[in-house]
Coordinates of C-alpha atoms in Angstrom, one line a residue:
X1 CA -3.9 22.2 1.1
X2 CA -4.9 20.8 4.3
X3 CA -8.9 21.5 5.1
X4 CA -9.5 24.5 7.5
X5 CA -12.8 22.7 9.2
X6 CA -13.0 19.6 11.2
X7 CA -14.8 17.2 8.9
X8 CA -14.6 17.9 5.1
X9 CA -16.1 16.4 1.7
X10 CA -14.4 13.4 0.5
X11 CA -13.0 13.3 -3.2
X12 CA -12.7 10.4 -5.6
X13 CA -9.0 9.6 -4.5
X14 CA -9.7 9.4 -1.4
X15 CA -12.4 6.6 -1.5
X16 CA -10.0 5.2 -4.1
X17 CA -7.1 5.2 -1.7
X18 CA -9.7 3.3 1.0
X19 CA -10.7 0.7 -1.0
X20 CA -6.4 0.4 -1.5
X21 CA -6.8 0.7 2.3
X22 CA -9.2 -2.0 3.0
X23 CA -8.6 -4.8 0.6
X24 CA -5.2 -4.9 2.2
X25 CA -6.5 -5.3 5.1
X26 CA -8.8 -7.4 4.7
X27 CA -5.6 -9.9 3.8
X28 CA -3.1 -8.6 6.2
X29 CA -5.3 -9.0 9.7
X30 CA -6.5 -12.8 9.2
X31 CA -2.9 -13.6 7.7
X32 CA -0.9 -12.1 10.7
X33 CA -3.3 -12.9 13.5
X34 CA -2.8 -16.8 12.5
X35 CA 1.0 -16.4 13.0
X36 CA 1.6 -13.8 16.2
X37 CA 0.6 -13.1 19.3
X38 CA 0.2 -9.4 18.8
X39 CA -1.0 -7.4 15.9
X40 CA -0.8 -3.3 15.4
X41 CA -2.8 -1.1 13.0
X42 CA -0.9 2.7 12.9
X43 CA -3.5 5.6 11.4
X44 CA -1.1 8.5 11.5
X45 CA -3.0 11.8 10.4
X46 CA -5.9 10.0 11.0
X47 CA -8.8 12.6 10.7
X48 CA -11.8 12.8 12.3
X49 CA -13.4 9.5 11.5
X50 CA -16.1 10.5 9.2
X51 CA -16.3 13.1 6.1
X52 CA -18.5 16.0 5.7
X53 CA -21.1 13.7 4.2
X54 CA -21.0 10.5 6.6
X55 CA -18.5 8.7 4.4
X56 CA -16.1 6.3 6.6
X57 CA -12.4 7.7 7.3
X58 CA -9.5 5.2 7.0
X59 CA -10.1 4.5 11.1
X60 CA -13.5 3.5 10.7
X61 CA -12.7 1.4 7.6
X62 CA -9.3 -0.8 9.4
X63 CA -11.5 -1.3 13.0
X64 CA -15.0 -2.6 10.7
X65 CA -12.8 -4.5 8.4
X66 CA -11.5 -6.6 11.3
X67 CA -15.0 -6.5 13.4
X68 CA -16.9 -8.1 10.2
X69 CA -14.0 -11.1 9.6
X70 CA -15.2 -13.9 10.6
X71 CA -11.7 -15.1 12.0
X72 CA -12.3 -12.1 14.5
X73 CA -16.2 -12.8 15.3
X74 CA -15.4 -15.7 17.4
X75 CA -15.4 -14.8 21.2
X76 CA -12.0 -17.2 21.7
X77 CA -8.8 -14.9 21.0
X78 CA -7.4 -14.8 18.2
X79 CA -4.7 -12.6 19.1
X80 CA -3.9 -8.9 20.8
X81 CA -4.9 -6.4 18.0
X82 CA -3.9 -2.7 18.6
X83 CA -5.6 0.2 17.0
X84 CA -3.6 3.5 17.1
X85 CA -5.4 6.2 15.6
X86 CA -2.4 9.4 15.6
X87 CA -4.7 12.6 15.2
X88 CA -2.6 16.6 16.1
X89 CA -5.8 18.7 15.4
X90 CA -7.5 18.5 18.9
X91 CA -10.9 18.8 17.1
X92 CA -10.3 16.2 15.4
X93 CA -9.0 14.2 17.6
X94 CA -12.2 14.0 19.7
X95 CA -14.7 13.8 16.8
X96 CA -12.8 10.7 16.1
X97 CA -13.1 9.4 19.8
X98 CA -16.8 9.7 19.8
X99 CA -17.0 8.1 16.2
X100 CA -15.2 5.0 17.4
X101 CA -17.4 5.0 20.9
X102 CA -20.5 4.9 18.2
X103 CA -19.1 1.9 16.8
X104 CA -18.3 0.0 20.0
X105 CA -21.4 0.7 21.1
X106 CA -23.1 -0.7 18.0
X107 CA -20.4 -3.5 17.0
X108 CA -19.0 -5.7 20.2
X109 CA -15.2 -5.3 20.3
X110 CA -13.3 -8.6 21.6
X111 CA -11.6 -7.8 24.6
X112 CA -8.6 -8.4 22.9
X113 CA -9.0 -5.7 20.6
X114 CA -7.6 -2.4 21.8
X115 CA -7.9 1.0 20.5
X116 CA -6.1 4.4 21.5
X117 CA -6.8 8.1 19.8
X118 CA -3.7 9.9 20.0
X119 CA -4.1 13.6 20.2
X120 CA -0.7 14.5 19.0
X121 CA 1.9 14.9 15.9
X122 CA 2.8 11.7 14.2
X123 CA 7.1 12.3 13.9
X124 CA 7.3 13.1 18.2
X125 CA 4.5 10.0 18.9
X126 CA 6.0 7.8 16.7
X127 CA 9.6 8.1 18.3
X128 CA 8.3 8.1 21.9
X129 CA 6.8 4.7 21.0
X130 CA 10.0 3.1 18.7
X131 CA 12.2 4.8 21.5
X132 CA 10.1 3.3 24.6
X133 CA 10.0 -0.3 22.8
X134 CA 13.7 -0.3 21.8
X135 CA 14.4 0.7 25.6
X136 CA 13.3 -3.1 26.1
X137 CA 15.2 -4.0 23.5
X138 CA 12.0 -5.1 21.5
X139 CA 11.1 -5.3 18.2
X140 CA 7.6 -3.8 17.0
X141 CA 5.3 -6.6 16.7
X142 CA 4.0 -6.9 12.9
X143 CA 2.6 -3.9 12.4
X144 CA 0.7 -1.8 9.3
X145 CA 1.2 1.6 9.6
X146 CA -1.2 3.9 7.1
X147 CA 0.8 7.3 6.9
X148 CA -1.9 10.1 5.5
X149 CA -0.5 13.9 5.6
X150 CA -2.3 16.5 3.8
X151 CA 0.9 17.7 2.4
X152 CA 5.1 17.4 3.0
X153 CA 5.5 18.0 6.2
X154 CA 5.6 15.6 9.5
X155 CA 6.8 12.5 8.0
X156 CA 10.1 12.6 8.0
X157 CA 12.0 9.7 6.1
X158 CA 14.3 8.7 9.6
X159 CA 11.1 8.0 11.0
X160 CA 10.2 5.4 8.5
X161 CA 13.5 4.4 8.5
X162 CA 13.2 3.3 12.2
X163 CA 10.1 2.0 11.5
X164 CA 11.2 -0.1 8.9
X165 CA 13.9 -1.6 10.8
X166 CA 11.4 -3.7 12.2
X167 CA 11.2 -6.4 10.3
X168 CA 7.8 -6.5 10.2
X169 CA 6.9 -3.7 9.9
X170 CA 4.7 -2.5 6.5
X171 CA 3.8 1.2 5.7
X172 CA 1.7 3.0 3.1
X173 CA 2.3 6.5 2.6
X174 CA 1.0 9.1 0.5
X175 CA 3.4 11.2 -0.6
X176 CA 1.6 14.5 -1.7
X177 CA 3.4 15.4 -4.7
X178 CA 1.8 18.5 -5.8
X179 CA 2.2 20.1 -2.5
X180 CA 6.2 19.9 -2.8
X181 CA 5.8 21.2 -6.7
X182 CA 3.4 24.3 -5.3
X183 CA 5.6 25.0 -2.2
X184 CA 9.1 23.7 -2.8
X185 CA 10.2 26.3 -4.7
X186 CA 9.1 28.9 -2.4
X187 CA 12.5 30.6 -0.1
X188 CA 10.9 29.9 3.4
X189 CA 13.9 28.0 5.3
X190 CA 11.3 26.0 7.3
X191 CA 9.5 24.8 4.1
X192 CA 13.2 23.6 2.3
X193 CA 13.5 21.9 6.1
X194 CA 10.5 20.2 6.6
X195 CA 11.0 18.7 2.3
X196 CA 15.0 17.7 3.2
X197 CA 13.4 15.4 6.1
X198 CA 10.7 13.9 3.9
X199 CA 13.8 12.9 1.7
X200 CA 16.1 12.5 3.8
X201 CA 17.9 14.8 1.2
X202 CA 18.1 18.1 -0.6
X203 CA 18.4 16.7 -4.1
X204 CA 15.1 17.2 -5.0
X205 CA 15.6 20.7 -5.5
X206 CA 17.7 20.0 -8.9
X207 CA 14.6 18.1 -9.8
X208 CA 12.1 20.2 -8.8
X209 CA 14.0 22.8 -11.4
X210 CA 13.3 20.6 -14.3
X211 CA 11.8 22.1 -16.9
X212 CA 9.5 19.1 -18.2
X213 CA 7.0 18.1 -15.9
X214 CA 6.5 14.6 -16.3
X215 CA 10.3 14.0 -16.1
X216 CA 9.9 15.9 -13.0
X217 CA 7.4 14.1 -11.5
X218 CA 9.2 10.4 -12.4
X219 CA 12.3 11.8 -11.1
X220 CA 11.0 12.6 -8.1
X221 CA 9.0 9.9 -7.4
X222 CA 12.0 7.8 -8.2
X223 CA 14.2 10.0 -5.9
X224 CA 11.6 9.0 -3.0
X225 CA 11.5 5.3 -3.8
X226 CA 15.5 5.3 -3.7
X227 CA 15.7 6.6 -0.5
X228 CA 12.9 3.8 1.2
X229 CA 14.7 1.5 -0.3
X230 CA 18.2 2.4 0.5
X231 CA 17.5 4.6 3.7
X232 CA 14.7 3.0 4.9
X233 CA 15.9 -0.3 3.5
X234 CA 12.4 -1.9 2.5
X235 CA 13.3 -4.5 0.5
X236 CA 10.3 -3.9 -1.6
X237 CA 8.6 -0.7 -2.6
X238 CA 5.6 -0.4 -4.9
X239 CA 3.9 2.7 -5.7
X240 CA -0.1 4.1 -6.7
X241 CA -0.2 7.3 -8.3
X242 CA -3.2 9.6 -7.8
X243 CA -4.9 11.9 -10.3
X244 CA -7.2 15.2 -9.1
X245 CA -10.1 16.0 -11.5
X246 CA -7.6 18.1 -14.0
X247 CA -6.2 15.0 -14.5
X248 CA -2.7 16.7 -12.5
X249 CA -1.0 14.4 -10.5
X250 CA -2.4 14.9 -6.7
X251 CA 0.1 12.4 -4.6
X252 CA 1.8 8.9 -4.8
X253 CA 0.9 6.5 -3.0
X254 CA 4.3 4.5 -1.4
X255 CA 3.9 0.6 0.2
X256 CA 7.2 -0.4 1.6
X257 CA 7.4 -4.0 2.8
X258 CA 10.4 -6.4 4.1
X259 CA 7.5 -9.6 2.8
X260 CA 6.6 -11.2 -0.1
X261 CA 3.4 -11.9 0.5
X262 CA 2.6 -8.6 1.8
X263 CA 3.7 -7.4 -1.8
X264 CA 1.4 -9.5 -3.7
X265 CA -1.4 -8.9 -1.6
X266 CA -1.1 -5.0 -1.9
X267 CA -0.2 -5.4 -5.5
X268 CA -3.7 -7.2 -5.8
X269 CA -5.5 -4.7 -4.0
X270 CA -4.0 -2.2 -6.6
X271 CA -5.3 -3.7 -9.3
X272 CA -8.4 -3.9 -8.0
X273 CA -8.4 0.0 -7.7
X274 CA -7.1 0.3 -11.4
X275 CA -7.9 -2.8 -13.1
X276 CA -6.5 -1.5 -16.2
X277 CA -2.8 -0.3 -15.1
X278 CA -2.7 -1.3 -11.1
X279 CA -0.9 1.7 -10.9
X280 CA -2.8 5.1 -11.7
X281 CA -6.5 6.7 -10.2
X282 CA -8.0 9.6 -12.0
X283 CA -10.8 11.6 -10.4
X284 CA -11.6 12.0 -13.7
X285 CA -13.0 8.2 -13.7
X286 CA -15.7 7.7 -11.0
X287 CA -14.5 4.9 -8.3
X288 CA -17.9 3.4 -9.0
X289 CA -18.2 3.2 -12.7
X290 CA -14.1 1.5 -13.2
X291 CA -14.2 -1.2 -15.5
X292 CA -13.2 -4.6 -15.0
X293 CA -9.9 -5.9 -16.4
X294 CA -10.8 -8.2 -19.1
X295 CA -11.5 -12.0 -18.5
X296 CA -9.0 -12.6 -21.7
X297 CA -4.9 -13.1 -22.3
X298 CA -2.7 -10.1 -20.9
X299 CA -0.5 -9.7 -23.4
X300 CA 1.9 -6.7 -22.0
X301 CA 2.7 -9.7 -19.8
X302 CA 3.5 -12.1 -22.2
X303 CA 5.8 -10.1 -24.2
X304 CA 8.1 -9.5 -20.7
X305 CA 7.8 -13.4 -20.0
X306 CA 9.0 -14.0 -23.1
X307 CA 11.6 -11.0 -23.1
X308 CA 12.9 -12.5 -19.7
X309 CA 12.5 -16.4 -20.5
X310 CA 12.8 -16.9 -24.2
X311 CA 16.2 -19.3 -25.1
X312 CA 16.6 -20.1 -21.0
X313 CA 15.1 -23.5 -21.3
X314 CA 12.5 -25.1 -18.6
X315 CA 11.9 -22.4 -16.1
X316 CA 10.7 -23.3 -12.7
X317 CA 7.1 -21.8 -12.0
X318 CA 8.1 -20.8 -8.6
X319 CA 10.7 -18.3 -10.3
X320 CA 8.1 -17.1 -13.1
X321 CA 6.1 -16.3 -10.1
X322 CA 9.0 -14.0 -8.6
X323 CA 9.7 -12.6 -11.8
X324 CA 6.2 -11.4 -12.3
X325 CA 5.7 -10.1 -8.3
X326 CA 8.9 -8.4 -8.4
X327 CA 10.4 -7.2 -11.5
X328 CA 6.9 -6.2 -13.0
X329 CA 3.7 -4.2 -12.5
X330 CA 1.2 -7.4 -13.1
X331 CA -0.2 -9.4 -10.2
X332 CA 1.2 -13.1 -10.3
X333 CA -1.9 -14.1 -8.6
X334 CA -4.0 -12.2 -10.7
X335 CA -2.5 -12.4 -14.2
X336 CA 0.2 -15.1 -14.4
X337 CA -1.5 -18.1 -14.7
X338 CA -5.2 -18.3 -16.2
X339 CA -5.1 -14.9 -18.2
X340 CA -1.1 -15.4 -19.9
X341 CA 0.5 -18.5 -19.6
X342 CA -2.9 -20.9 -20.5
X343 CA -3.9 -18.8 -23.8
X344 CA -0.1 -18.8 -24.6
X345 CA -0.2 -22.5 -24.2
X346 CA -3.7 -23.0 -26.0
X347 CA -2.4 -21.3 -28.8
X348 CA -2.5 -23.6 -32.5
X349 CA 1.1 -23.2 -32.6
X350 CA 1.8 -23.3 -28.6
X351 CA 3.9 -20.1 -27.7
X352 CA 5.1 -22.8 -24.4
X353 CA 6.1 -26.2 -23.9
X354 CA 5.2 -27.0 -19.9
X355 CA 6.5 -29.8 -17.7
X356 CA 4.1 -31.0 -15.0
X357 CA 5.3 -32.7 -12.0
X358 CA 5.6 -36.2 -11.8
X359 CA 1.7 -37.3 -10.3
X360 CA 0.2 -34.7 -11.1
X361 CA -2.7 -34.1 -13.9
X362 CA -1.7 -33.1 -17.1
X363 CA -4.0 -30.8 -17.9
X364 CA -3.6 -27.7 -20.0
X365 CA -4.4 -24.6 -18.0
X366 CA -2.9 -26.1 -14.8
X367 CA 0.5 -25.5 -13.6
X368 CA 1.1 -26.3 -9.5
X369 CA 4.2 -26.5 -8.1
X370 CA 7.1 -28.3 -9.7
X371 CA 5.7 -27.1 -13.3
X372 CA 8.7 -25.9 -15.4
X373 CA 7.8 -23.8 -18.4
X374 CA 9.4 -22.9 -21.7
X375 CA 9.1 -20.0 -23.3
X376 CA 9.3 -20.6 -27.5

């Protein structure tokens, strides 16, 4: 339910969601700023900058993350950098402005850097922009958008889908799951209305009748990942589920990306914020006590390299790689190499037989490009 006051205390999710937030960011704006001329950050429901205790908000958090890189600390540009900060609650709205005139006043912003507070609703701003820029015939420069409602309504899926038509063009949403559950099934027209947008559909209403409700809640998180991918046409989608302090599922977390790279990086930054799964947060589990993923073998990961590999022969590490980053929940940075394939090939009986590329060291533990691995 979406807070009443203009500043409000900030739960465990939320700083979760941030640190999400920021060490995708913390990628994303040094990566992109080497290869374009113009960069854009787009905060949609972006709050009032600050919680009820002084904690950051997700504006605060994107402009700092790029004021303390030191790419961006030189005074020679880098490259235009656009904040838009999208904010409907007036109040809100213009505790944000004076929370960003704090920090320009305390952190020197490149001339090159620009920020604008929007004081208006995300669906009607957003299409004045993607219908302004297409007017050009443009394309969106690369762009991250973080899309944060309190609950279902405002973010309807053709939206994102012209969003996402820009190549470029990354979003994370957070689809608020147990809002739709708690009002979906109410008989309000505008309430069905504004949940057939966010789908694009009205077939979550079979699924929101299902009896079980885990089913209910993979169904419809499936339901919502079909439609960015097919409707929105992200080639990738990768999800974070959130947990409230009843351990009930609070909202789901969506990344859509066209990129690769921008997959692997957010799929690190997951794990980071659940080192154990890269996929779920509980409130129940402080964001400052989580427990680092062991140094040692993953084996989950073994068993589905050796499910997808075993009888295929030498297997090019570059399509290992893939495998891992696209068709699984691990990390290919992160898991492939150091913590699965070296223990499997330091076993006493070798679970691999690996191929180095002619000039390279032979090493164990080592396997740059050109390796080929088999799986035994």
């Amino acid at each position: 339910m979406p807070p009443r006051t203009t500043r409000w205390p900030i739960e465990p999710h939320t700083q979760a969601k941030h640190l999400i937030l920021e060490r995708y960011l913390k990628a994303w704006l040094p990566i992109m700023a080497s290869f374009n001329g113009r960069i854009v950050y787009i905060d949609a429901f972006a709050g009032p900058g600050r919680y009820s205790k002084g904690e950051e908000g997700s504006p605060i958090i994107a402009l700092k993350t790029l004021l303390g890189n030191p790419l961006f600390q030189s005074p020679k540009r880098r490259c235009d950098v656009g904040f838009f900060f999208i904010e409907e609650d007036q109040e809100r709205a213009a505790a944000l402005t004076e929370e960003l005139n704090q920090l320009e006043a305390q952190f020197p912003i490149p001339k090159w850097v620009s920020y604008e507070v929007i004081n208006g609703e995300f669906a009607s701003e957003m299409t004045k922009l993607l219908d302004a820029i297409e007017r050009r015939g443009k394309l969106l420069a690369p762009t991250f958008a973080f899309i944060d409602p309190f609950g279902y309504s405002g973010v309807p899926l053709d939206v994102i889908a012209r969003m996402a038509r820009n190549p470029s063009c990354e979003c994370l949403i957070t689809f608020v799951y147990e809002s739709i559950v708690r009002h979906g099934g109410k008989p309000e027209d505008w309430i069905q209305a504004h949940i057939d947008k966010l789908f694009d559909t009205n077939e979550w209403k079979s699924l929101l009748a299902g009896p079980d409700p885990k089913e209910r809640m993979v169904k419809m998180i499936e339901l919502y990942r079909k439609q960015l991918t097919d409707k929105a046409k992200f080639r990738f989608v990768r999800t974070f589920s959130m947990f409230d302090r009843s351990n009930q599922a609070e909202y789901v977390l969506f990344f859509g990306t066209n990129n690769r790279k921008g997959l692997s990086v957010m799929k690190q930054a997951m794990w980071k914020a659940d080192p154990l799964s890269g996929q779920i947060f509980s409130d129940k589990t402080d964001a400052g006590q989580m427990v680092l993923l062991q140094s040692g073998e993953d084996l989950g990961l073994r068993y589905q390299l050796q499910e997808k590999f075993r009888g295929q022969g030498f297997v090019a590490i570059g399509e290992i790689e893939r495998f891992v980053l696209e068709e699984t929940a691990y990390s290919e940075a992160m898991h492939l190499k150091q913590k699965t394939l070296a223990p499997m090939e330091r076993e006493s009986i070798p679970l691999i037989k690996v191929q180095r590329p002619l000039g390279k060291q032979n090493r164990k533990g080592t396997y740059p490009e050109g390796t080929t691995v088999m799986f035994l």
